């Protein structure tokens, strides 16, 4: 996991400008990525438009998983307004699960393929969600050839905390 724009600390579940492990400022969010996220945001007229101040980047190997969770470390104001997250997937396909409870047997499962964008906001802001598994060798061959991306999946989530 790494953070851009600001830092999200996995152990304290808090946001801040610097990274506790080396004291460094989080690198800026590249403008080109922010533009893509905001363009996706603007296609959903029901959701407010965010000005992302943090992008959390997760890399999953092919055995990577993420348990069902809610994203609720953002500010009260962000949560109460239902400000959306914009999530972009790159590389191998993930089986993504979501539902109203922490029970993975009741969760809905969908594939998130390379290039897919998922937006959670408004009434879905506190949905339980996670990654049940990453499907080996499912990244587009052009992506592997042109970038040399290693096996696994990268997920970027843009937020306004
Ligand atoms: C992932 N994503 O797709 C994990 N959180 O790898 C998340 O946990 C997530 O995709 C909030 C909003 C969108 C997400
Ligand atoms: Fe999440």
PDB file of C-alpha atoms and ligand atoms in Angstrom:
ATOM      1  CA  UNK A   1       0.000   0.000   0.000  1.00  0.00           C
ATOM      2  CA  UNK A   2       1.162   3.528  -0.645  1.00  0.00           C
ATOM      3  CA  UNK A   3      -0.568   6.872  -0.435  1.00  0.00           C
ATOM      4  CA  UNK A   4      -0.407   9.873  -2.728  1.00  0.00           C
ATOM      5  CA  UNK A   5      -1.425  13.426  -1.812  1.00  0.00           C
ATOM      6  CA  UNK A   6      -1.724  12.625   1.885  1.00  0.00           C
ATOM      7  CA  UNK A   7      -0.971   9.545   3.939  1.00  0.00           C
ATOM      8  CA  UNK A   8      -3.417   7.028   5.332  1.00  0.00           C
ATOM      9  CA  UNK A   9      -1.973   5.144   8.284  1.00  0.00           C
ATOM     10  CA  UNK A  10      -3.149   1.546   8.344  1.00  0.00           C
ATOM     11  CA  UNK A  11      -2.287   1.056  12.018  1.00  0.00           C
ATOM     12  CA  UNK A  12      -3.946   4.174  13.463  1.00  0.00           C
ATOM     13  CA  UNK A  13      -6.633   4.463  10.755  1.00  0.00           C
ATOM     14  CA  UNK A  14      -5.872   8.150  10.445  1.00  0.00           C
ATOM     15  CA  UNK A  15      -5.031  10.594   7.691  1.00  0.00           C
ATOM     16  CA  UNK A  16      -2.139  13.061   7.703  1.00  0.00           C
ATOM     17  CA  UNK A  17       0.409  14.809   5.447  1.00  0.00           C
ATOM     18  CA  UNK A  18       3.432  12.672   6.370  1.00  0.00           C
ATOM     19  CA  UNK A  19       4.244   8.977   6.540  1.00  0.00           C
ATOM     20  CA  UNK A  20       5.003   7.684  10.034  1.00  0.00           C
ATOM     21  CA  UNK A  21       7.585   5.135   8.815  1.00  0.00           C
ATOM     22  CA  UNK A  22       9.998   7.678   7.284  1.00  0.00           C
ATOM     23  CA  UNK A  23       8.533  11.109   8.111  1.00  0.00           C
ATOM     24  CA  UNK A  24       8.374  11.997   4.408  1.00  0.00           C
ATOM     25  CA  UNK A  25       5.572  13.951   2.762  1.00  0.00           C
ATOM     26  CA  UNK A  26       3.342  11.700   0.658  1.00  0.00           C
ATOM     27  CA  UNK A  27       4.113  12.159  -3.076  1.00  0.00           C
ATOM     28  CA  UNK A  28       1.600  14.314  -4.975  1.00  0.00           C
ATOM     29  CA  UNK A  29      -1.269  12.725  -6.880  1.00  0.00           C
ATOM     30  CA  UNK A  30      -0.294  12.914 -10.587  1.00  0.00           C
ATOM     31  CA  UNK A  31      -2.606  15.448 -12.292  1.00  0.00           C
ATOM     32  CA  UNK A  32      -3.330  13.051 -15.167  1.00  0.00           C
ATOM     33  CA  UNK A  33      -4.708  10.467 -12.734  1.00  0.00           C
ATOM     34  CA  UNK A  34      -6.744  13.050 -10.870  1.00  0.00           C
ATOM     35  CA  UNK A  35      -8.268  14.165 -14.166  1.00  0.00           C
ATOM     36  CA  UNK A  36      -9.366  10.607 -14.993  1.00  0.00           C
ATOM     37  CA  UNK A  37     -10.893  10.144 -11.539  1.00  0.00           C
ATOM     38  CA  UNK A  38     -12.771  13.443 -11.709  1.00  0.00           C
ATOM     39  CA  UNK A  39     -14.020  12.718 -15.234  1.00  0.00           C
ATOM     40  CA  UNK A  40     -15.406   9.387 -13.989  1.00  0.00           C
ATOM     41  CA  UNK A  41     -16.965  11.128 -10.968  1.00  0.00           C
ATOM     42  CA  UNK A  42     -18.758  13.601 -13.229  1.00  0.00           C
ATOM     43  CA  UNK A  43     -20.542  10.795 -15.115  1.00  0.00           C
ATOM     44  CA  UNK A  44     -22.584  10.003 -11.992  1.00  0.00           C
ATOM     45  CA  UNK A  45     -24.918  12.946 -11.620  1.00  0.00           C
ATOM     46  CA  UNK A  46     -26.339  11.653  -8.308  1.00  0.00           C
ATOM     47  CA  UNK A  47     -22.981  12.032  -6.574  1.00  0.00           C
ATOM     48  CA  UNK A  48     -21.225  15.241  -5.572  1.00  0.00           C
ATOM     49  CA  UNK A  49     -17.975  16.017  -7.365  1.00  0.00           C
ATOM     50  CA  UNK A  50     -14.872  15.524  -5.217  1.00  0.00           C
ATOM     51  CA  UNK A  51     -11.536  17.259  -5.264  1.00  0.00           C
ATOM     52  CA  UNK A  52      -9.374  14.262  -4.317  1.00  0.00           C
ATOM     53  CA  UNK A  53      -6.768  14.989  -1.639  1.00  0.00           C
ATOM     54  CA  UNK A  54      -5.620  11.397  -1.245  1.00  0.00           C
ATOM     55  CA  UNK A  55      -5.155   8.413  -3.520  1.00  0.00           C
ATOM     56  CA  UNK A  56      -4.503   5.080  -1.830  1.00  0.00           C
ATOM     57  CA  UNK A  57      -2.640   2.641  -4.056  1.00  0.00           C
ATOM     58  CA  UNK A  58      -2.861  -1.055  -3.248  1.00  0.00           C
ATOM     59  CA  UNK A  59      -0.841  -3.759  -4.952  1.00  0.00           C
ATOM     60  CA  UNK A  60      -2.163  -7.316  -4.715  1.00  0.00           C
ATOM     61  CA  UNK A  61      -0.166 -10.374  -5.641  1.00  0.00           C
ATOM     62  CA  UNK A  62      -2.180 -13.257  -7.054  1.00  0.00           C
ATOM     63  CA  UNK A  63      -2.756 -14.532  -3.500  1.00  0.00           C
ATOM     64  CA  UNK A  64      -3.791 -11.070  -2.254  1.00  0.00           C
ATOM     65  CA  UNK A  65      -7.151 -10.540  -0.567  1.00  0.00           C
ATOM     66  CA  UNK A  66      -8.912  -7.787   1.333  1.00  0.00           C
ATOM     67  CA  UNK A  67     -11.594  -8.661   3.903  1.00  0.00           C
ATOM     68  CA  UNK A  68     -15.040  -7.056   3.883  1.00  0.00           C
ATOM     69  CA  UNK A  69     -14.774  -3.602   5.435  1.00  0.00           C
ATOM     70  CA  UNK A  70     -16.359  -0.167   5.435  1.00  0.00           C
ATOM     71  CA  UNK A  71     -14.301   2.914   4.640  1.00  0.00           C
ATOM     72  CA  UNK A  72     -15.090   5.151   7.566  1.00  0.00           C
ATOM     73  CA  UNK A  73     -11.849   6.898   8.512  1.00  0.00           C
ATOM     74  CA  UNK A  74     -12.706   9.941   6.428  1.00  0.00           C
ATOM     75  CA  UNK A  75     -14.054  13.117   8.042  1.00  0.00           C
ATOM     76  CA  UNK A  76     -17.623  13.188   9.385  1.00  0.00           C
ATOM     77  CA  UNK A  77     -18.435  15.832   6.827  1.00  0.00           C
ATOM     78  CA  UNK A  78     -17.125  13.683   3.948  1.00  0.00           C
ATOM     79  CA  UNK A  79     -19.121  10.653   5.123  1.00  0.00           C
ATOM     80  CA  UNK A  80     -22.311  12.586   5.891  1.00  0.00           C
ATOM     81  CA  UNK A  81     -22.271  14.232   2.482  1.00  0.00           C
ATOM     82  CA  UNK A  82     -21.803  10.799   0.879  1.00  0.00           C
ATOM     83  CA  UNK A  83     -18.726  12.047  -0.971  1.00  0.00           C
ATOM     84  CA  UNK A  84     -17.783   9.272  -3.402  1.00  0.00           C
ATOM     85  CA  UNK A  85     -14.615   7.230  -3.806  1.00  0.00           C
ATOM     86  CA  UNK A  86     -13.395   6.594  -7.293  1.00  0.00           C
ATOM     87  CA  UNK A  87     -11.625   3.252  -7.606  1.00  0.00           C
ATOM     88  CA  UNK A  88      -9.570   2.296 -10.666  1.00  0.00           C
ATOM     89  CA  UNK A  89      -8.297  -1.254 -11.250  1.00  0.00           C
ATOM     90  CA  UNK A  90      -5.205  -2.137 -13.285  1.00  0.00           C
ATOM     91  CA  UNK A  91      -3.706  -5.551 -14.098  1.00  0.00           C
ATOM     92  CA  UNK A  92      -5.206  -8.886 -13.129  1.00  0.00           C
ATOM     93  CA  UNK A  93      -8.960  -9.181 -12.587  1.00  0.00           C
ATOM     94  CA  UNK A  94     -10.234  -9.129  -9.009  1.00  0.00           C
ATOM     95  CA  UNK A  95     -13.316 -10.764  -7.631  1.00  0.00           C
ATOM     96  CA  UNK A  96     -14.761  -7.821  -5.705  1.00  0.00           C
ATOM     97  CA  UNK A  97     -17.473  -8.424  -3.110  1.00  0.00           C
ATOM     98  CA  UNK A  98     -19.940  -6.010  -1.566  1.00  0.00           C
ATOM     99  CA  UNK A  99     -23.002  -6.123   0.648  1.00  0.00           C
ATOM    100  CA  UNK A 100     -24.892  -4.716   3.612  1.00  0.00           C
ATOM    101  CA  UNK A 101     -23.133  -6.898   6.206  1.00  0.00           C
ATOM    102  CA  UNK A 102     -19.705  -8.326   6.984  1.00  0.00           C
ATOM    103  CA  UNK A 103     -20.921 -11.803   5.924  1.00  0.00           C
ATOM    104  CA  UNK A 104     -19.066 -12.831   2.774  1.00  0.00           C
ATOM    105  CA  UNK A 105     -21.548 -15.605   1.986  1.00  0.00           C
ATOM    106  CA  UNK A 106     -24.243 -12.960   1.545  1.00  0.00           C
ATOM    107  CA  UNK A 107     -22.063 -10.565  -0.446  1.00  0.00           C
ATOM    108  CA  UNK A 108     -22.556  -9.895  -4.147  1.00  0.00           C
ATOM    109  CA  UNK A 109     -19.465 -10.726  -6.204  1.00  0.00           C
ATOM    110  CA  UNK A 110     -18.430  -8.958  -9.387  1.00  0.00           C
ATOM    111  CA  UNK A 111     -15.284  -9.000 -11.488  1.00  0.00           C
ATOM    112  CA  UNK A 112     -13.218  -5.829 -11.588  1.00  0.00           C
ATOM    113  CA  UNK A 113     -11.095  -6.019 -14.710  1.00  0.00           C
ATOM    114  CA  UNK A 114      -8.152  -3.896 -15.726  1.00  0.00           C
ATOM    115  CA  UNK A 115      -9.482  -0.443 -16.615  1.00  0.00           C
ATOM    116  CA  UNK A 116     -12.708  -0.798 -14.653  1.00  0.00           C
ATOM    117  CA  UNK A 117     -13.770   2.151 -12.531  1.00  0.00           C
ATOM    118  CA  UNK A 118     -15.991   1.679  -9.499  1.00  0.00           C
ATOM    119  CA  UNK A 119     -17.590   4.599  -7.689  1.00  0.00           C
ATOM    120  CA  UNK A 120     -19.071   4.263  -4.216  1.00  0.00           C
ATOM    121  CA  UNK A 121     -20.904   7.236  -2.808  1.00  0.00           C
ATOM    122  CA  UNK A 122     -24.228   8.587  -1.600  1.00  0.00           C
ATOM    123  CA  UNK A 123     -26.284   5.744  -0.156  1.00  0.00           C
ATOM    124  CA  UNK A 124     -23.535   3.230  -0.996  1.00  0.00           C
ATOM    125  CA  UNK A 125     -20.907   5.245   0.896  1.00  0.00           C
ATOM    126  CA  UNK A 126     -20.721   2.817   3.827  1.00  0.00           C
ATOM    127  CA  UNK A 127     -21.228  -0.408   1.886  1.00  0.00           C
ATOM    128  CA  UNK A 128     -19.145  -3.375   3.091  1.00  0.00           C
ATOM    129  CA  UNK A 129     -16.699  -4.331   0.366  1.00  0.00           C
ATOM    130  CA  UNK A 130     -13.515  -6.307  -0.201  1.00  0.00           C
ATOM    131  CA  UNK A 131     -11.514  -8.447  -2.591  1.00  0.00           C
ATOM    132  CA  UNK A 132     -12.085 -12.215  -2.368  1.00  0.00           C
ATOM    133  CA  UNK A 133      -9.383 -13.090  -4.855  1.00  0.00           C
ATOM    134  CA  UNK A 134      -7.219 -11.981  -7.735  1.00  0.00           C
ATOM    135  CA  UNK A 135      -7.433 -14.131 -10.875  1.00  0.00           C
ATOM    136  CA  UNK A 136      -4.003 -15.253 -12.044  1.00  0.00           C
ATOM    137  CA  UNK A 137      -2.855 -14.189 -15.510  1.00  0.00           C
ATOM    138  CA  UNK A 138      -5.969 -12.242 -16.514  1.00  0.00           C
ATOM    139  CA  UNK A 139      -4.373  -8.848 -17.241  1.00  0.00           C
ATOM    140  CA  UNK A 140      -4.670  -7.734 -20.885  1.00  0.00           C
ATOM    141  CA  UNK A 141      -1.665  -9.001 -22.860  1.00  0.00           C
ATOM    142  CA  UNK A 142      -1.037  -5.535 -24.364  1.00  0.00           C
ATOM    143  CA  UNK A 143      -0.687  -4.106 -20.862  1.00  0.00           C
ATOM    144  CA  UNK A 144       1.880  -6.723 -19.898  1.00  0.00           C
ATOM    145  CA  UNK A 145       3.785  -6.267 -23.153  1.00  0.00           C
ATOM    146  CA  UNK A 146       3.794  -2.459 -23.139  1.00  0.00           C
ATOM    147  CA  UNK A 147       4.449  -1.848 -19.458  1.00  0.00           C
ATOM    148  CA  UNK A 148       6.114  -4.998 -18.130  1.00  0.00           C
ATOM    149  CA  UNK A 149       3.610  -4.882 -15.248  1.00  0.00           C
ATOM    150  CA  UNK A 150       4.286  -7.699 -12.822  1.00  0.00           C
ATOM    151  CA  UNK A 151       1.670 -10.361 -12.054  1.00  0.00           C
ATOM    152  CA  UNK A 152      -1.089  -9.101  -9.756  1.00  0.00           C
ATOM    153  CA  UNK A 153      -3.411  -6.148  -9.475  1.00  0.00           C
ATOM    154  CA  UNK A 154      -3.103  -2.458  -8.687  1.00  0.00           C
ATOM    155  CA  UNK A 155      -6.066  -0.575  -7.278  1.00  0.00           C
ATOM    156  CA  UNK A 156      -6.176   3.195  -6.894  1.00  0.00           C
ATOM    157  CA  UNK A 157      -8.852   4.855  -4.758  1.00  0.00           C
ATOM    158  CA  UNK A 158      -9.304   8.610  -4.937  1.00  0.00           C
ATOM    159  CA  UNK A 159     -10.911  10.255  -1.947  1.00  0.00           C
ATOM    160  CA  UNK A 160     -11.546  13.566  -0.282  1.00  0.00           C
ATOM    161  CA  UNK A 161     -11.003  12.952   3.392  1.00  0.00           C
TER     162      UNK A 161
HETATM  163  C1  LIG B   1      -9.815  -2.806  -4.041  1.00  0.00           C
HETATM  164  N1  LIG B   1     -10.913  -1.244  -2.705  1.00  0.00           N
HETATM  165  O1  LIG B   1     -10.626  -2.667  -4.950  1.00  0.00           O
HETATM  166  C2  LIG B   1     -10.118  -2.365  -2.660  1.00  0.00           C
HETATM  167  N2  LIG B   1     -12.658   1.186  -0.875  1.00  0.00           N
HETATM  168  O2  LIG B   1      -8.734  -3.340  -4.199  1.00  0.00           O
HETATM  169  C3  LIG B   1     -11.478  -0.692  -1.648  1.00  0.00           C
HETATM  170  O3  LIG B   1     -11.335  -1.091  -0.520  1.00  0.00           O
HETATM  171  C4  LIG B   1     -12.337   0.439  -1.907  1.00  0.00           C
HETATM  172  O4  LIG B   1     -12.481  -0.015  -4.230  1.00  0.00           O
HETATM  173  C5  LIG B   1     -13.479   2.232  -1.034  1.00  0.00           C
HETATM  174  C6  LIG B   1     -13.967   2.569  -2.246  1.00  0.00           C
HETATM  175  C7  LIG B   1     -13.648   1.825  -3.337  1.00  0.00           C
HETATM  176  C8  LIG B   1     -12.814   0.727  -3.187  1.00  0.00           C
HETATM  177 FE1  LIG B   2     -12.325   0.145   0.957  1.00  0.00          FE
END
